[in-house]
Amino acid sequence: MNLRFLFFLLVILISACSTKPSRLELALQKAGKNRTELEKVINKYSEDPIDSLKRRSVIFLIENMDGYFSYEGKSMSDYKNYFKCLRHSNQTPETILDSISNLYGFFDLNKSKKLYDLETVDSTFLVENIELAFTAWKNFPWSKNYSFGEFCEYILPYRVENESLSDWRKLLYNEYYPMVKSLKSKDPIEVAMILRDSAISRNGVPRFTMTRPANYPSLDVLTSRSLAGTCDDLAQFSMALFRTFGIVCSKDFIPLQGAENFGHSWVFLKNHKQEFFHTDFFDPIIYITETVGNRTIMKTKVYRRKFSKNWEDIEMLKNELDFIPSEFQEGGLRFEDVTPLYSNNLTDLNMTNKDLYEKISFSQSKIAFLCAPAWLDWKPIAWTKIDEDGNASFKNIDAGSLLRVAQMDGETLKFISAPFFIHKQNRSKIFFNGIGEKENISLYSKFNLDRDRWAQDRIIGGIIEAANNRTFEKADTLYIFKKRPFRLSTEVICNSSPNKYKYIRYKGAPGTHCNIAEIAFFSNDKRLSGKVIGQPGSWNNNESFNYTAAMDGSTLTAYDFNQPDGGWVGLELSEKSEITKVQLTPRNYDNYIKPDNDYELFVDSPHGWKSFGRKKARADSLVFQNVPYNALLYLKNHTYGRDERVFYIENGIQVFK
C-alpha cells in the first residue's frame, strides 16, 4: 500500500467524520420516538419512481417541520365556543367573551400541552395530506401551471401557524367539491371567487373583531369555518379552502402598522398568468394594483408566510448573535419580503455613522435591527448585516412610518439611532432627538383619532334648536355646527337672549343617524335639567343606543338612531330659560383626555422611555411645561384603556406615528 493511497484514504475518512448531518437527518433525530412514523412515509414514496415528487414533498415537509407545534387541553377546547358564539350571537364580542370566562374561567395557555409536530404527527396524517394535495394539484385544470416549488410552499402544507391540526382537506373537499367539479376554467382566481361566495352563502358575512381570548393561539381550520374573529382567524379558513382545491395562496402580513400597535394580515392568491390577487377579511378577491391591496396602510415591511425556513438567514443570525429576538428566531423565520408589491413609497434606507448616536460596535455583532414602536416598546421588523464601513442598509422600505435602529446587547435591544421616519417625497430622514429648546404643550388625546373622524364629521351640520312647543314648530336655530370637533367636550356659545324657551334639542344632520355621545345645555353657566326627550328608535333595535344615551352622563355610550335622518335629542325644561351655551361630545373610541383620569407623559431618550411627569386630568386636556422640543412622546392612561401611541408635536398639534 503506497503512501499516496494511504493519504487519499485518510482524506476520505476525515471528510466522512466531519460531514454535518443533512437537514432531513437532523429533523429525524429531533423526532425521537416518532422517527419511525416519519420514515414510514419516506419509505412509502421511495419504492416506485413514479412517486419521486411525493418523496421530495415529504422530505420538504419533514426538513422544515421543526419549530411547528400546537396546543392541546381543556381550556383550548372550551374557548373554541367563543368563536362559534361570535357567529350565532348578536351580543358584542366583549359580552360574549365575558360570558365564556364566567363559564370556564379565564383562558390560561400555560395549562395546555404543547405538541411538537416532529414528535407527534403520524404517518397516516401525512400520507393523507400529501395524497389530497397532489390530487388537487394534478387533477384540477386551474392548478396545473403551478411549479413544484409553489406547490410545496403554498398548497402542500398541512398547517400555517400554531393551530390545532385536523383533517380539514378531506372535510372541505367533500363539502365544496360539488361547487367546482364541473368547472373547466384554467383560471384559479375564478374558482377561488366561486368558493369564496359559496362559503359566505353557507356561513354568513364574516364578523371581524380584535377582541380575542388573551394569548389564544392561531385558530384551527374547522373552528375558523364560522368566519368570525381577527384578520388572522378569517385568513386561516380562506387559505385552507383555497389550498384544498389546488390554488396557490398564503398569508401576506405587515408585522407592525404605522400609527398602530399591531400588524395586519390577509390572503394572497396567484393565478395561471403569475399575477397576484388578494382577499382581506374574506372580502371580494381583487387584483393587487397601485390603488388597492393594502398599499395605503402605513407600514414599513410586508412579508409572505412560507412553510419552509429561511435557512441562510437563520445560519447568519446564529453565527453573529448569542441571542436572537423572538421575531427572527428559527421557528418563526419563514417568510419572504414582498414589500415592493404593496408599496407606494418604496425606497432603500441607508444608515451611516452620521445618522447614529455613536459608531456601530462590532464587538456586539455585525447585525443591525430596524425597529418600529408598539405601545411603550420597540419591535424588530427587519435586519441587515453591517458593512465594513459601519453602514447599515435596509432594502425595500415603504417610507413614512416611525423607525429606529438597534443592535443586540445581550438579550436586550440597544438603540443606536434616534427615532426617525423617511419623508415620502424627498426620502430624507426626519429625526426626533429632543435636543435643544423646551416648549409647553397641550394634549387632547392619547391615541390617533383617525378612527373617530367619521363620528366627528357626523357633527357637522348638526343644529341646536329651541322652541316653546314640544313639536318644535317654528323653532329658533341657535347654532349650526360647521367644524369637526377635535376634543372630548366642545363648547359653543348660542346666546338666546332676550328669548326664553321651554324646549331645547340637538338635531342631527341628514345622513348622520344623530350620532352623539353627550349633549348638555347651559344658562349663564348653570347646567339645565329637565325631562329627556327625543326621537325613539335605535340601531339594530339595541336599547343602549336610544336617545337617552346622549344624556346619561357617560361619554362611552351614544345615541345611534335607526334611520339616517330625523334623529334628535333634547330637554323639556321645568321653566323657560335662556340658552347661553351648549357642550357636546361626539361618539368616540374613548381615546380623548378624560377628567379625573390619571396620566403619565413619557419622553424618548437614547436609553428608552423616561417619565416626564404624572398628573390627573381636571378637564378634557392636559398641559405639560418645558417638554424637550422635537422629542418623541407617549401618554399613558393609568386609570383604564389600552389604546395609546407615540406622537410628536408639530405646530402645537399632536401627530401620531
Coordinates of N, CA, C and O in Angstrom, one line a residue, residues 34-183:
N34 N -40.8 9.3 17.4 CA -41.7 9.4 16.3 C -41.0 9.3 14.9 O -41.6 9.4 13.9
R35 N -39.7 9.1 15.0 CA -38.9 8.9 13.7 C -39.4 7.8 12.9 O -39.5 8.0 11.6
T36 N -39.8 6.7 13.5 CA -40.3 5.6 12.7 C -41.6 6.0 11.9 O -41.7 5.6 10.7
E37 N -42.5 6.8 12.5 CA -43.6 7.2 11.7 C -43.3 8.1 10.5 O -43.9 7.9 9.4
L38 N -42.3 8.9 10.7 CA -41.9 9.8 9.6 C -41.2 9.0 8.5 O -41.4 9.2 7.3
E39 N -40.4 8.0 8.9 CA -39.7 7.2 7.9 C -40.6 6.3 7.2 O -40.3 6.0 6.0
K40 N -41.7 6.0 7.8 CA -42.7 5.2 7.0 C -43.2 5.9 5.8 O -43.4 5.3 4.7
V41 N -43.4 7.2 5.9 CA -43.9 8.0 4.8 C -42.8 8.1 3.7 O -43.0 8.0 2.5
I42 N -41.5 8.4 4.1 CA -40.4 8.4 3.2 C -40.3 7.1 2.4 O -40.1 7.1 1.2
N43 N -40.3 6.0 3.2 CA -40.2 4.7 2.5 C -41.3 4.4 1.6 O -41.1 3.8 0.5
K44 N -42.5 4.8 2.0 CA -43.7 4.6 1.1 C -43.5 5.2 -0.3 O -43.9 4.5 -1.3
Y45 N -42.9 6.3 -0.3 CA -42.8 7.0 -1.6 C -41.4 6.8 -2.2 O -41.0 7.5 -3.1
S46 N -40.6 5.8 -1.7 CA -39.3 5.5 -2.2 C -39.3 4.3 -3.1 O -38.3 3.9 -3.7
E47 N -40.4 3.5 -3.1 CA -40.5 2.2 -3.7 C -40.7 2.4 -5.3 O -40.1 1.6 -6.0
D48 N -41.5 3.3 -5.7 CA -41.8 3.4 -7.1 C -41.3 4.8 -7.6 O -41.6 5.8 -7.1
P49 N -40.5 4.8 -8.7 CA -40.0 6.0 -9.3 C -41.1 7.0 -9.6 O -40.8 8.2 -9.6
I50 N -42.3 6.5 -9.9 CA -43.4 7.4 -10.2 C -43.8 8.4 -9.1 O -44.4 9.4 -9.2
D51 N -43.4 7.9 -7.8 CA -43.7 8.7 -6.6 C -42.5 9.7 -6.2 O -42.4 10.1 -5.1
S52 N -41.6 9.9 -7.2 CA -40.4 10.7 -6.8 C -40.8 12.1 -6.3 O -40.2 12.6 -5.3
L53 N -41.8 12.8 -6.9 CA -42.2 14.1 -6.4 C -42.8 14.0 -5.0 O -42.6 14.9 -4.2
K54 N -43.5 13.0 -4.8 CA -44.2 12.8 -3.5 C -43.1 12.5 -2.4 O -43.2 13.0 -1.3
R55 N -42.0 11.8 -2.8 CA -40.9 11.6 -1.9 C -40.2 12.9 -1.6 O -39.9 13.2 -0.4
R56 N -40.0 13.8 -2.6 CA -39.4 15.1 -2.4 C -40.3 15.9 -1.5 O -39.8 16.7 -0.7
S57 N -41.6 15.8 -1.7 CA -42.5 16.6 -0.9 C -42.5 16.3 0.6 O -42.6 17.2 1.4
V58 N -42.5 15.0 0.9 CA -42.5 14.6 2.3 C -41.1 15.0 2.9 O -41.1 15.4 4.1
I59 N -40.1 14.9 2.2 CA -38.8 15.4 2.7 C -38.8 16.9 3.0 O -38.3 17.4 4.0
F60 N -39.4 17.6 2.0 CA -39.6 19.1 2.2 C -40.4 19.3 3.5 O -40.0 20.2 4.3
L61 N -41.4 18.6 3.8 CA -42.2 18.8 5.0 C -41.4 18.5 6.2 O -41.4 19.3 7.2
I62 N -40.8 17.4 6.2 CA -40.0 16.9 7.5 C -38.8 17.8 7.7 O -38.6 18.2 8.9
E63 N -38.1 18.2 6.7 CA -37.0 19.1 6.9 C -37.4 20.4 7.5 O -36.6 21.0 8.3
N64 N -38.5 20.9 7.2 CA -39.0 22.2 7.7 C -40.0 22.1 8.9 O -40.5 23.1 9.3
M65 N -40.2 20.9 9.4 CA -41.2 20.7 10.4 C -40.8 21.2 11.8 O -41.6 21.6 12.6
D66 N -39.5 21.2 12.0 CA -39.0 21.6 13.4 C -39.4 23.0 13.6 O -39.2 23.9 12.8
G67 N -40.0 23.3 14.8 CA -40.5 24.6 15.1 C -42.0 24.7 15.1 O -42.6 25.7 15.6
Y68 N -42.7 23.8 14.4 CA -44.1 23.8 14.3 C -44.7 23.0 15.5 O -44.2 22.0 15.8
F69 N -45.8 23.6 16.1 CA -46.4 22.9 17.2 C -47.8 23.4 17.3 O -48.2 24.3 16.7
S70 N -48.5 22.7 18.2 CA -49.9 23.1 18.5 C -50.1 22.9 20.0 O -49.3 22.3 20.7
Y71 N -51.3 23.3 20.5 CA -51.6 23.1 21.9 C -52.8 22.2 22.0 O -53.7 22.2 21.2
E72 N -52.9 21.5 23.2 CA -54.0 20.6 23.5 C -54.3 20.8 24.9 O -53.5 20.9 25.8
G73 N -55.6 20.8 25.2 CA -56.1 20.9 26.6 C -57.5 21.4 26.7 O -58.1 21.8 25.7
K74 N -58.1 21.3 27.9 CA -59.5 21.6 28.1 C -59.8 23.1 27.8 O -60.8 23.4 27.2
S75 N -58.9 23.9 28.2 CA -59.1 25.4 28.0 C -59.1 25.7 26.5 O -59.9 26.5 26.1
M76 N -58.3 25.0 25.8 CA -58.3 25.2 24.3 C -59.6 24.9 23.7 O -60.2 25.6 22.9
S77 N -60.1 23.7 24.1 CA -61.4 23.2 23.6 C -62.6 24.1 24.1 O -63.5 24.4 23.3
D78 N -62.5 24.5 25.4 CA -63.6 25.3 25.9 C -63.8 26.6 25.1 O -64.9 27.1 24.8
Y79 N -62.7 27.3 24.9 CA -62.7 28.6 24.3 C -62.9 28.6 22.8 O -63.1 29.7 22.2
K80 N -63.0 27.4 22.1 CA -63.5 27.4 20.8 C -64.9 27.9 20.7 O -65.3 28.4 19.7
N81 N -65.6 27.7 21.8 CA -67.0 28.2 21.8 C -67.2 29.7 21.6 O -68.2 30.1 21.2
Y82 N -66.1 30.4 22.0 CA -66.2 31.9 21.8 C -66.4 32.2 20.4 O -67.2 33.0 20.0
F83 N -65.6 31.6 19.5 CA -65.6 31.9 18.1 C -66.9 31.4 17.5 O -67.4 32.0 16.5
K84 N -67.5 30.3 18.0 CA -68.7 29.8 17.4 C -69.9 30.8 17.9 O -70.8 31.0 17.1
C85 N -69.8 31.3 19.1 CA -70.8 32.2 19.6 C -70.8 33.5 18.8 O -71.8 34.2 18.6
L86 N -69.6 33.9 18.4 CA -69.5 35.2 17.6 C -70.4 35.1 16.4 O -71.0 36.1 16.0
R87 N -70.5 33.9 15.8 CA -71.2 33.8 14.6 C -72.7 33.8 14.9 O -73.5 34.3 14.1
H88 N -73.2 33.2 16.0 CA -74.6 33.0 16.2 C -75.2 33.9 17.2 O -76.4 33.8 17.5
S89 N -74.4 34.9 17.8 CA -75.0 35.8 18.8 C -74.9 37.2 18.2 O -73.9 37.6 17.6
N90 N -75.9 38.0 18.6 CA -75.9 39.5 18.3 C -75.2 40.3 19.4 O -75.1 41.5 19.2
Q91 N -74.8 39.7 20.4 CA -74.1 40.4 21.5 C -72.7 40.9 21.1 O -72.1 40.3 20.1
T92 N -72.2 41.8 21.8 CA -70.9 42.3 21.5 C -69.8 41.3 21.8 O -70.0 40.4 22.7
P93 N -68.7 41.3 21.1 CA -67.7 40.3 21.4 C -67.2 40.3 22.8 O -66.9 39.3 23.4
E94 N -67.2 41.6 23.4 CA -66.7 41.7 24.8 C -67.7 41.0 25.7 O -67.3 40.3 26.7
T95 N -69.0 41.1 25.5 CA -70.0 40.5 26.3 C -69.9 38.9 26.2 O -70.0 38.2 27.2
I96 N -69.7 38.5 24.9 CA -69.6 37.0 24.7 C -68.4 36.5 25.5 O -68.5 35.4 26.1
L97 N -67.3 37.2 25.3 CA -66.0 36.7 26.0 C -66.2 36.7 27.5 O -65.7 35.8 28.2
D98 N -66.9 37.7 28.1 CA -67.1 37.7 29.5 C -68.0 36.5 29.9 O -67.7 35.9 31.0
S99 N -69.0 36.2 29.1 CA -69.8 35.0 29.4 C -69.0 33.7 29.4 O -69.2 32.9 30.3
I100 N -68.2 33.6 28.4 CA -67.3 32.4 28.3 C -66.4 32.3 29.5 O -66.2 31.2 30.1
S101 N -65.8 33.5 29.9 CA -64.9 33.5 31.0 C -65.6 33.1 32.3 O -65.1 32.4 33.2
N102 N -66.9 33.6 32.5 CA -67.6 33.3 33.7 C -67.9 31.8 33.7 O -68.0 31.2 34.8
L103 N -68.1 31.2 32.5 CA -68.5 29.8 32.5 C -67.3 28.9 32.7 O -67.3 27.9 33.5
Y104 N -66.1 29.2 32.1 CA -65.0 28.3 32.1 C -63.8 28.8 32.9 O -62.8 28.1 33.1
G105 N -63.9 30.1 33.4 CA -62.7 30.7 34.0 C -61.9 31.4 32.9 O -62.1 31.1 31.7
F106 N -60.9 32.2 33.2 CA -60.0 32.9 32.3 C -59.2 31.9 31.5 O -58.7 30.9 32.0
F107 N -59.0 32.2 30.2 CA -58.2 31.3 29.4 C -56.7 31.3 29.9 O -56.2 32.4 30.1
D108 N -56.1 30.1 30.0 CA -54.8 30.0 30.5 C -54.0 29.1 29.6 O -54.2 27.9 29.7
L109 N -53.2 29.6 28.7 CA -52.4 28.8 27.8 C -51.4 27.9 28.5 O -51.1 26.8 28.0
N110 N -51.0 28.3 29.7 CA -50.0 27.5 30.4 C -50.5 26.2 30.8 O -49.7 25.3 31.2
K111 N -51.8 26.1 30.9 CA -52.4 24.8 31.3 C -52.6 23.8 30.1 O -53.1 22.7 30.3
S112 N -52.2 24.3 28.9 CA -52.3 23.5 27.7 C -51.0 22.8 27.5 O -49.9 23.3 27.8
K113 N -51.1 21.6 26.8 CA -49.9 20.9 26.5 C -49.4 21.2 25.1 O -50.2 21.3 24.2
K114 N -48.1 21.5 24.9 CA -47.5 21.8 23.6 C -47.2 20.5 22.9 O -46.4 19.7 23.4
L115 N -47.7 20.4 21.7 CA -47.4 19.2 20.9 C -46.6 19.6 19.7 O -47.0 20.3 18.8
Y116 N -45.3 19.1 19.7 CA -44.4 19.4 18.5 C -44.7 18.4 17.4 O -44.8 17.2 17.6
D117 N -44.8 19.0 16.2 CA -45.2 18.2 15.0 C -44.2 17.0 14.8 O -44.6 15.9 14.5
L118 N -42.9 17.3 14.9 CA -41.9 16.3 14.7 C -42.1 15.1 15.6 O -41.8 13.9 15.2
E119 N -42.6 15.3 16.8 CA -42.7 14.3 17.8 C -44.1 13.6 17.8 O -44.3 12.6 18.5
T120 N -45.1 14.2 17.1 CA -46.5 13.7 17.2 C -47.2 13.4 15.9 O -48.1 12.6 15.9
V121 N -46.8 14.0 14.8 CA -47.5 13.8 13.6 C -47.3 12.3 13.1 O -46.1 11.9 13.0
D122 N -48.4 11.6 12.8 CA -48.2 10.2 12.4 C -48.2 10.1 10.9 O -48.6 11.0 10.1
S123 N -47.9 8.9 10.4 CA -47.7 8.6 9.0 C -49.1 8.7 8.3 O -49.1 9.2 7.1
T124 N -50.1 8.3 8.9 CA -51.4 8.3 8.3 C -51.8 9.7 7.9 O -52.3 10.0 6.8
F125 N -51.6 10.6 8.9 CA -52.0 12.0 8.7 C -51.2 12.6 7.5 O -51.7 13.3 6.6
L126 N -49.9 12.4 7.5 CA -49.0 12.9 6.5 C -49.4 12.4 5.1 O -49.4 13.1 4.1
V127 N -49.6 11.1 5.0 CA -49.9 10.5 3.7 C -51.2 11.0 3.2 O -51.3 11.4 2.0
E128 N -52.2 11.1 4.0 CA -53.5 11.7 3.5 C -53.3 13.1 3.0 O -53.9 13.5 2.0
N129 N -52.6 13.9 3.8 CA -52.4 15.3 3.4 C -51.7 15.3 2.0 O -52.1 16.1 1.1
I130 N -50.6 14.5 1.9 CA -49.9 14.6 0.6 C -50.7 14.1 -0.6 O -50.7 14.7 -1.6
E131 N -51.5 13.0 -0.4 CA -52.3 12.5 -1.4 C -53.3 13.5 -1.9 O -53.6 13.7 -3.1
L132 N -54.0 14.1 -0.9 CA -55.1 15.0 -1.3 C -54.5 16.3 -1.9 O -55.1 16.8 -2.9
A133 N -53.3 16.7 -1.5 CA -52.7 17.9 -2.1 C -52.3 17.6 -3.5 O -52.5 18.4 -4.4
F134 N -51.7 16.4 -3.7 CA -51.3 16.1 -5.1 C -52.5 15.9 -6.0 O -52.4 16.3 -7.2
T135 N -53.5 15.3 -5.5 CA -54.7 15.2 -6.3 C -55.3 16.5 -6.8 O -55.6 16.7 -8.0
A136 N -55.3 17.5 -5.9 CA -55.7 18.8 -6.3 C -54.8 19.5 -7.3 O -55.3 20.1 -8.3
W137 N -53.5 19.3 -7.1 CA -52.5 20.0 -8.0 C -52.5 19.4 -9.4 O -52.4 20.1 -10.4
K138 N -52.7 18.1 -9.4 CA -52.5 17.4 -10.7 C -53.9 17.2 -11.5 O -53.9 17.2 -12.7
N139 N -55.0 17.2 -10.8 CA -56.2 16.9 -11.4 C -57.1 18.1 -11.8 O -57.9 18.0 -12.8
F140 N -56.9 19.2 -11.1 CA -57.8 20.4 -11.4 C -57.1 21.2 -12.5 O -55.9 21.5 -12.4
P141 N -57.8 21.6 -13.6 CA -57.1 22.3 -14.7 C -56.5 23.6 -14.3 O -55.6 24.1 -15.0
W142 N -57.1 24.3 -13.3 CA -56.6 25.6 -12.9 C -55.3 25.5 -12.1 O -54.7 26.6 -11.8
S143 N -54.9 24.3 -11.7 CA -53.7 24.2 -10.8 C -52.5 23.7 -11.5 O -51.4 23.7 -11.0
K144 N -52.6 23.3 -12.8 CA -51.5 22.6 -13.5 C -50.4 23.5 -13.9 O -49.3 23.0 -14.2
N145 N -50.5 24.8 -13.9 CA -49.5 25.7 -14.2 C -48.6 26.1 -13.1 O -47.6 26.9 -13.2
Y146 N -48.9 25.7 -11.9 CA -48.1 26.0 -10.7 C -46.8 25.1 -10.7 O -46.9 23.9 -11.0
S147 N -45.7 25.6 -10.3 CA -44.5 24.8 -10.3 C -44.5 23.9 -9.0 O -45.3 24.1 -8.1
F148 N -43.6 23.0 -9.0 CA -43.4 22.1 -7.8 C -43.0 22.9 -6.6 O -43.5 22.6 -5.5
G149 N -42.2 23.9 -6.8 CA -41.8 24.8 -5.7 C -43.0 25.5 -5.1 O -43.1 25.6 -3.9
E150 N -43.8 26.1 -5.9 CA -45.0 26.8 -5.5 C -46.0 25.8 -4.8 O -46.6 26.1 -3.8
F151 N -46.1 24.6 -5.3 CA -46.9 23.6 -4.7 C -46.5 23.3 -3.3 O -47.3 23.2 -2.4
C152 N -45.2 23.1 -3.1 CA -44.6 22.7 -1.8 C -44.9 23.8 -0.8 O -45.3 23.5 0.4
E153 N -44.7 25.1 -1.2 CA -44.8 26.2 -0.2 C -46.2 26.5 0.1 O -46.6 26.9 1.2
Y154 N -47.1 26.5 -0.9 CA -48.4 27.2 -0.8 C -49.6 26.3 -1.1 O -50.7 26.8 -1.1
I155 N -49.5 25.0 -1.4 CA -50.6 24.1 -1.5 C -50.4 22.9 -0.5 O -51.4 22.5 0.2
L156 N -49.2 22.3 -0.5 CA -49.0 21.1 0.3 C -49.1 21.3 1.8 O -49.5 20.4 2.5
P157 N -48.7 22.4 2.4 CA -48.6 22.5 3.9 C -49.9 22.1 4.6 O -51.0 22.5 4.1
Y158 N -49.7 21.4 5.6 CA -50.9 20.9 6.4 C -51.3 21.9 7.5 O -52.2 21.7 8.2
R159 N -50.5 22.9 7.7 CA -50.7 24.0 8.7 C -50.1 25.3 8.2 O -49.3 25.4 7.3
V160 N -50.5 26.4 9.0 CA -50.0 27.7 8.7 C -49.2 28.3 9.9 O -48.0 28.7 9.7
E161 N -49.8 28.3 11.1 CA -49.1 28.8 12.2 C -49.0 27.7 13.3 O -48.6 26.6 13.0
N162 N -49.6 28.0 14.5 CA -49.6 27.0 15.6 C -51.0 26.5 16.0 O -51.3 26.3 17.1
E163 N -51.8 26.4 14.9 CA -53.2 26.0 15.1 C -53.2 24.5 15.4 O -52.3 23.7 15.0
S164 N -54.3 24.0 16.0 CA -54.5 22.6 16.2 C -54.7 21.9 14.9 O -55.4 22.5 14.0
L165 N -54.2 20.7 14.7 CA -54.3 20.0 13.4 C -55.6 19.3 13.3 O -56.2 18.9 14.3
S166 N -56.0 19.1 12.1 CA -57.3 18.5 11.8 C -57.3 17.9 10.4 O -56.4 18.3 9.6
D167 N -58.3 17.1 10.0 CA -58.4 16.6 8.7 C -59.2 17.5 7.8 O -60.2 17.2 7.2
W168 N -58.7 18.8 7.7 CA -59.5 19.8 7.0 C -59.6 19.6 5.5 O -60.6 19.9 4.9
R169 N -58.6 19.0 4.9 CA -58.6 18.8 3.5 C -59.8 18.0 3.0 O -60.5 18.3 2.1
K170 N -59.9 16.8 3.7 CA -61.0 15.9 3.4 C -62.4 16.5 3.6 O -63.3 16.4 2.7
L171 N -62.5 17.2 4.7 CA -63.8 17.7 5.1 C -64.2 18.8 4.1 O -65.3 18.8 3.6
L172 N -63.3 19.8 3.8 CA -63.6 20.9 2.9 C -63.8 20.4 1.5 O -64.6 20.9 0.7
Y173 N -63.0 19.4 1.1 CA -63.2 18.8 -0.3 C -64.6 18.2 -0.4 O -65.3 18.5 -1.4
N174 N -65.0 17.4 0.5 CA -66.4 16.8 0.4 C -67.5 17.9 0.4 O -68.5 17.7 -0.2
E175 N -67.2 19.0 1.2 CA -68.2 20.0 1.3 C -68.4 20.9 0.1 O -69.5 21.3 -0.2
Y176 N -67.2 21.2 -0.5 CA -67.3 22.2 -1.6 C -67.0 21.7 -3.0 O -67.2 22.4 -4.0
Y177 N -66.6 20.4 -3.1 CA -66.4 19.9 -4.4 C -67.6 20.0 -5.4 O -67.4 20.3 -6.6
P178 N -68.8 19.8 -4.9 CA -70.0 20.0 -5.8 C -70.0 21.4 -6.5 O -70.6 21.5 -7.6
M179 N -69.4 22.4 -5.9 CA -69.4 23.7 -6.5 C -68.5 23.9 -7.7 O -68.6 24.8 -8.5
V180 N -67.4 23.0 -7.7 CA -66.4 23.3 -8.7 C -66.1 22.1 -9.6 O -65.3 22.1 -10.6
K181 N -66.8 20.9 -9.4 CA -66.5 19.7 -10.1 C -66.7 19.8 -11.6 O -66.0 19.1 -12.4
S182 N -67.6 20.6 -12.0 CA -67.9 20.7 -13.5 C -67.1 21.9 -14.1 O -67.3 22.1 -15.3
L183 N -66.3 22.6 -13.4 CA -65.6 23.8 -14.0 C -64.5 23.3 -14.9 O -63.7 22.4 -14.5

